[in-house]
Amino acid sequence: MFDYDTLRIIWWALIGVLLIGFAIMDGFDFGVAALLRVLGKDEHQRTVLLETIEPTWEGNQVWFILGGGAVFAAWPLLYAASFSGLYVAMFVLLVAFIIRPVGFNFREKMPDPRWKAVWDYCLIASGVIVMLVCGVAFGNLFLGLPFRYDGDLRMSWEGGFFGLFRPFALLSGLISLSMLLAHGASWAAMKADHVIAERAAKIARIASLVYLVLFVLAGVWLAYGIPGYAISGPVAAGGLSNPLAKQVAVGASWFTGYMTHPAFWAAPVLAFAGALGVQLYVGRRGFGGFFSSCLAVAGTILSAGLALFPFLMPSSLDPASSLTVWDASSSRGTLLIMLGVTVVFIPIILLYTGWVYRVMRGRVTLEHVRKSHNMY
């Protein structure tokens, strides 16, 4: 059976899978919502866009719930530090999540265009906020977050909400925003009426190009302008989860892992290939453009995760308090039981999700919307 350190690596990888699943499955929902008034020039077109995501958005949020639950159960120290220290950011994120279903449901309650416009802008705001805040959170991991542990492992946090919006973190937020706007536009190009799809394909190409430029800029900045973290000294195999039982040196490169393991470069290559695939295939028949966008999303998250490894949440106040894969997990028994549950339920979720999308395949057309909503 798996030893403790192997289980930690497996659960680090599973958290990455869940993050990628959330970004891909929920990312295009938020991207479409954020582009609602850009892609939809009138009420008919906006209804088409909403109907491409309304049947599946609730199911897509399963990945967000799974990710939060997995962090709570597998990485309790990470959950406690992030959810308490980043309370305001989490609250803003949850408000944005709550606004979305309210907007979907309330938008159709009254025919008044002003009423619909209010909820349209609420949906736009919810999409932009989630995409931006998630990217800013990733950026802050590379900068280090202002927390520390005392000798009794009591965590203290020194910093506020607006302190999170530092230049590199904002750049990361813009990468997330442009990437998921391209993802949402690629979905609309595949699923919406051809009139909307042509417009969506153009926006997807522009957004993916902006993403590529920002992604390269962030890589250069990370390599030459932001000191990396590294564990100095040996790591006790199968050690207890005690963040203070290690030493951390600041000043290394965040790309040390890439130099040690050249296979890591496959992640940014995947991101580049996905963004280029959007340029080449979006708007064409089939799902090549959207699939390419999925690859870009997966490659971006993998690139960040591999650069951070083994750090989960670096500390800017006391580097030794940083949380890593080796000292922030639950017990071996908990990780093993959860792995068994995951092996059973993740394939069921994937099969059910695949079946739903197969049933809902095809474009949502303006003719369908006009007939079903009597909007002539």
XYZ file of C-alpha atoms in Angstrom:
376
model
C 0.000 0.000 0.000
C 1.091 3.620 -0.449
C 3.443 5.125 2.105
C 2.729 8.526 3.699
C 4.878 10.625 1.364
C 3.460 8.933 -1.742
C -0.071 9.669 -0.530
C 0.888 13.307 -0.033
C 2.141 13.513 -3.623
C -1.020 11.827 -4.883
C -3.210 14.303 -3.015
C -1.139 17.235 -4.244
C -1.778 15.959 -7.776
C -5.486 15.416 -7.065
C -5.871 18.984 -5.825
C -4.315 20.077 -9.100
C -6.778 17.925 -11.037
C -9.698 19.441 -9.133
C -8.425 22.976 -9.723
C -8.055 22.263 -13.426
C -11.510 20.697 -13.497
C -12.976 23.771 -11.804
C -11.168 26.197 -14.122
C -12.192 24.319 -17.276
C -15.761 23.414 -16.360
C -16.766 26.560 -14.486
C -14.342 28.859 -16.293
C -16.280 29.000 -19.544
C -19.490 29.729 -17.577
C -17.891 32.783 -16.030
C -16.272 33.749 -19.329
C -19.598 33.699 -21.153
C -21.261 35.662 -18.330
C -18.507 38.287 -18.407
C -18.935 38.683 -22.183
C -22.726 38.672 -22.092
C -23.185 42.232 -23.379
C -20.164 42.109 -25.662
C -21.219 38.971 -27.520
C -24.972 39.528 -27.187
C -26.020 42.655 -29.066
C -29.738 42.308 -28.311
C -32.048 40.388 -26.020
C -32.374 37.451 -28.426
C -28.612 36.978 -28.633
C -28.093 37.344 -24.892
C -30.716 34.687 -24.277
C -28.891 32.359 -26.667
C -25.663 32.870 -24.720
C -27.337 32.204 -21.395
C -28.994 29.058 -22.703
C -25.606 27.638 -23.701
C -24.582 27.559 -20.025
C -27.788 27.478 -17.940
C -28.407 23.702 -18.276
C -24.956 22.773 -16.953
C -23.565 25.557 -14.749
C -24.829 24.009 -11.508
C -23.207 20.688 -12.306
C -19.964 22.458 -13.214
C -19.781 23.930 -9.713
C -19.315 20.402 -8.342
C -15.616 20.841 -9.123
C -15.433 23.947 -6.919
C -17.164 22.124 -4.057
C -14.939 19.071 -4.483
C -11.837 21.263 -4.443
C -12.864 23.025 -1.225
C -13.814 19.745 0.419
C -10.569 18.068 -0.610
C -8.491 20.937 0.793
C -10.456 20.761 4.054
C -9.957 17.026 4.447
C -6.526 16.447 2.893
C -4.726 19.700 3.751
C -6.310 21.025 6.983
C -3.470 23.448 7.779
C -3.762 24.966 4.308
C -7.538 25.222 4.669
C -7.301 26.882 8.089
C -4.618 29.377 7.086
C -6.137 30.386 3.757
C -9.806 30.512 4.728
C -9.134 32.519 7.885
C -6.412 34.841 6.579
C -8.125 35.400 3.235
C -11.585 35.708 4.765
C -12.560 38.943 2.983
C -11.307 37.666 -0.383
C -13.234 34.418 0.135
C -16.338 36.399 1.068
C -16.085 38.489 -2.114
C -15.624 35.304 -4.131
C -18.653 33.628 -2.559
C -20.825 36.716 -3.107
C -19.880 36.566 -6.785
C -20.831 32.865 -6.841
C -24.173 33.631 -5.160
C -25.029 36.463 -7.546
C -24.864 34.163 -10.558
C -27.823 31.838 -9.804
C -29.832 34.824 -8.571
C -29.117 36.576 -11.861
C -30.116 33.535 -13.921
C -33.404 33.142 -12.039
C -34.427 36.763 -11.551
C -33.491 38.020 -14.999
C -36.550 36.463 -16.619
C -39.029 37.517 -13.921
C -39.881 40.806 -15.650
C -39.836 41.811 -19.327
C -38.617 45.359 -18.591
C -35.280 45.879 -20.459
C -33.932 47.902 -17.523
C -34.622 45.004 -15.154
C -32.825 42.589 -17.478
C -29.920 45.012 -17.855
C -29.412 45.164 -14.074
C -29.103 41.397 -13.839
C -26.945 41.261 -16.955
C -24.425 43.530 -15.285
C -24.634 41.465 -12.098
C -23.745 38.370 -14.136
C -20.911 40.255 -15.836
C -19.567 41.419 -12.472
C -19.759 37.917 -11.002
C -17.757 36.504 -13.901
C -15.062 39.177 -13.827
C -14.672 39.086 -10.031
C -14.230 35.312 -9.840
C -11.747 35.172 -12.714
C -9.711 38.112 -11.400
C -9.672 37.122 -7.707
C -8.657 33.522 -8.464
C -5.738 34.751 -10.553
C -4.686 37.265 -7.894
C -4.704 34.454 -5.321
C -2.321 32.375 -7.433
C -0.023 35.348 -7.899
C 0.177 35.929 -4.163
C 1.402 32.385 -3.617
C 4.615 33.251 -5.459
C 5.009 36.469 -3.467
C 4.295 34.826 -0.117
C 1.357 35.526 2.164
C 1.620 37.400 5.502
C 1.156 34.629 8.058
C 3.299 32.840 10.626
C 3.040 30.109 13.260
C 4.256 30.394 16.834
C 5.786 27.542 18.822
C 2.338 26.164 19.633
C 1.316 26.205 15.943
C -1.067 29.103 16.439
C -1.387 30.984 13.173
C -1.360 34.795 12.972
C -2.044 36.875 9.868
C -0.745 40.383 9.249
C -2.311 41.931 6.192
C -5.552 43.090 4.669
C -7.652 42.506 1.572
C -6.252 45.368 -0.512
C -2.696 44.313 0.298
C -3.282 41.265 -1.909
C -3.440 43.402 -5.047
C 0.283 43.761 -5.575
C 1.674 44.295 -9.103
C 2.626 40.671 -9.838
C -0.616 39.414 -8.286
C -2.579 41.819 -10.491
C -0.680 40.536 -13.524
C -1.655 37.005 -12.524
C -5.247 38.172 -12.209
C -5.118 39.588 -15.733
C -3.696 36.299 -17.012
C -6.608 34.453 -15.422
C -9.089 36.983 -16.805
C -7.791 36.905 -20.384
C -7.390 33.111 -20.342
C -10.952 32.473 -19.169
C -12.432 35.149 -21.416
C -10.839 33.263 -24.305
C -12.212 30.034 -22.810
C -15.739 31.445 -22.551
C -15.590 32.946 -26.032
C -14.365 29.600 -27.421
C -17.368 27.911 -25.814
C -19.728 30.489 -27.322
C -18.074 30.038 -30.721
C -18.817 26.315 -30.489
C -22.301 26.425 -28.926
C -24.027 29.669 -29.912
C -25.815 30.651 -33.101
C -23.461 31.328 -36.031
C -24.145 35.063 -35.865
C -22.801 35.136 -32.305
C -20.167 32.471 -32.952
C -18.333 34.607 -35.499
C -18.079 37.462 -33.019
C -17.047 35.069 -30.244
C -14.261 33.562 -32.371
C -12.728 37.010 -32.925
C -12.821 37.796 -29.212
C -11.351 34.382 -28.359
C -8.391 35.036 -30.658
C -7.780 38.482 -29.185
C -8.101 37.271 -25.585
C -5.826 34.270 -26.166
C -3.196 36.524 -27.737
C -3.338 38.866 -24.732
C -3.069 35.815 -22.484
C 0.063 34.607 -24.286
C 1.795 37.983 -23.939
C 0.916 38.250 -20.239
C 1.913 34.632 -19.595
C 5.372 35.231 -21.048
C 5.703 38.496 -19.113
C 4.814 36.728 -15.860
C 7.362 34.002 -16.560
C 10.136 36.530 -17.138
C 9.125 38.506 -14.041
C 9.047 35.334 -11.965
C 12.457 34.247 -13.208
C 14.283 37.543 -12.706
C 12.271 39.694 -10.329
C 10.741 37.480 -7.635
C 12.887 35.384 -5.284
C 11.823 31.793 -4.931
C 11.511 29.589 -1.858
C 13.385 26.352 -1.272
C 13.555 23.880 1.608
C 17.077 23.928 2.998
C 18.168 20.691 4.575
C 16.705 17.185 4.511
C 12.998 16.446 4.738
C 12.068 13.702 7.172
C 10.416 10.870 5.265
C 6.902 10.266 6.525
C 7.238 13.107 9.006
C 4.371 14.583 10.990
C 2.576 17.661 9.683
C 4.519 20.337 11.525
C 5.432 23.358 9.365
C 8.089 24.503 11.852
C 10.100 21.289 11.549
C 12.007 22.558 8.500
C 14.166 25.419 7.299
C 13.311 27.491 4.236
C 15.728 29.608 2.222
C 14.521 32.569 0.178
C 16.423 33.674 -2.916
C 16.359 30.586 -5.096
C 14.614 30.573 -8.462
C 11.018 29.477 -8.747
C 12.181 27.563 -11.839
C 14.615 25.322 -9.956
C 12.234 22.387 -10.332
C 12.119 22.964 -14.078
C 15.901 22.822 -14.267
C 16.033 19.664 -12.158
C 13.159 17.943 -13.977
C 13.070 19.007 -17.664
C 9.761 17.160 -18.094
C 8.130 20.046 -16.176
C 8.513 22.211 -19.297
C 5.714 20.177 -20.878
C 3.249 22.256 -18.816
C 4.052 25.717 -20.255
C 4.440 24.126 -23.699
C 0.911 22.751 -23.282
C -0.331 26.225 -22.347
C 1.319 27.755 -25.410
C 0.024 25.011 -27.694
C -3.497 25.488 -26.358
C -3.446 29.252 -26.906
C -2.076 28.793 -30.438
C -4.736 26.161 -31.059
C -7.395 28.731 -30.183
C -5.902 31.024 -32.824
C -6.031 28.273 -35.428
C -9.196 26.335 -34.686
C -11.737 28.532 -32.890
C -14.791 29.191 -34.989
C -14.215 26.184 -37.205
C -16.528 23.234 -37.314
C -16.086 20.891 -34.364
C -14.724 21.501 -30.904
C -11.050 22.084 -31.758
C -11.050 25.685 -30.541
C -12.693 24.894 -27.225
C -10.481 21.826 -26.694
C -7.423 23.997 -27.334
C -8.682 26.479 -24.756
C -9.032 23.633 -22.248
C -5.404 22.706 -22.893
C -4.307 26.303 -22.263
C -6.154 26.377 -18.950
C -4.718 23.032 -17.845
C -1.200 23.993 -18.923
C -1.333 27.298 -17.051
C -2.396 25.752 -13.743
C 0.129 22.945 -14.141
C 2.892 25.458 -14.840
C 2.137 27.358 -11.638
C 1.735 24.218 -9.531
C 5.007 22.679 -10.714
C 6.892 25.934 -10.114
C 5.545 26.141 -6.551
C 6.161 22.482 -5.664
C 6.568 21.423 -2.885
C 5.148 24.673 -1.472
C 1.399 25.004 -1.030
C 1.329 28.403 0.681
C 4.626 30.259 1.236
C 4.883 32.725 4.104
C 6.358 36.193 3.569
C 6.615 36.889 7.338
C 8.409 33.705 8.390
C 9.549 31.473 5.508
C 9.889 28.523 7.916
C 6.124 28.735 8.534
C 5.432 28.097 4.855
C 3.102 25.193 4.198
C 4.440 22.437 1.978
C 3.329 19.068 0.676
C 5.415 17.400 3.407
C 4.023 19.217 6.459
C 0.430 20.370 5.893
C -1.515 17.170 5.217
C -3.931 15.040 7.181
C -2.845 11.706 8.634
C -1.879 8.784 6.430
C -5.087 6.940 7.322
C -7.273 9.897 6.349
C -5.497 10.344 3.012
C -5.801 6.620 2.269
C -9.520 6.425 3.038
C -10.219 9.562 1.012
C -8.229 8.163 -1.899
C -10.440 5.092 -1.928
C -13.557 7.267 -1.985
C -12.091 9.430 -4.742
C -11.222 6.447 -6.919
C -14.886 5.407 -6.774
C -16.672 8.747 -7.195
C -14.485 10.772 -9.585
C -15.074 8.317 -12.483
C -18.827 8.444 -11.752
C -18.767 12.247 -11.889
C -16.800 12.173 -15.146
C -19.144 9.637 -16.754
C -22.249 11.540 -15.692
C -20.779 14.862 -16.848
C -19.836 13.364 -20.200
C -23.348 11.977 -20.634
C -24.947 15.346 -19.817
C -22.818 17.186 -22.351
C -23.535 14.564 -24.967
C -27.278 14.992 -24.415
C -26.926 18.796 -24.573
C -24.700 18.785 -27.665
C -25.420 21.074 -30.596
C -25.840 24.809 -31.009
C -28.437 27.027 -29.411
C -29.889 28.979 -32.316
C -31.692 32.290 -32.514
C -34.612 30.512 -34.201
C -34.956 28.157 -31.236
C -34.884 31.042 -28.763
C -37.477 33.051 -30.667
C -39.827 30.101 -30.880
C -39.447 28.958 -27.269
C -39.674 32.479 -25.811
C -42.170 33.887 -28.334
C -39.770 36.724 -29.093
C -40.534 37.801 -32.648
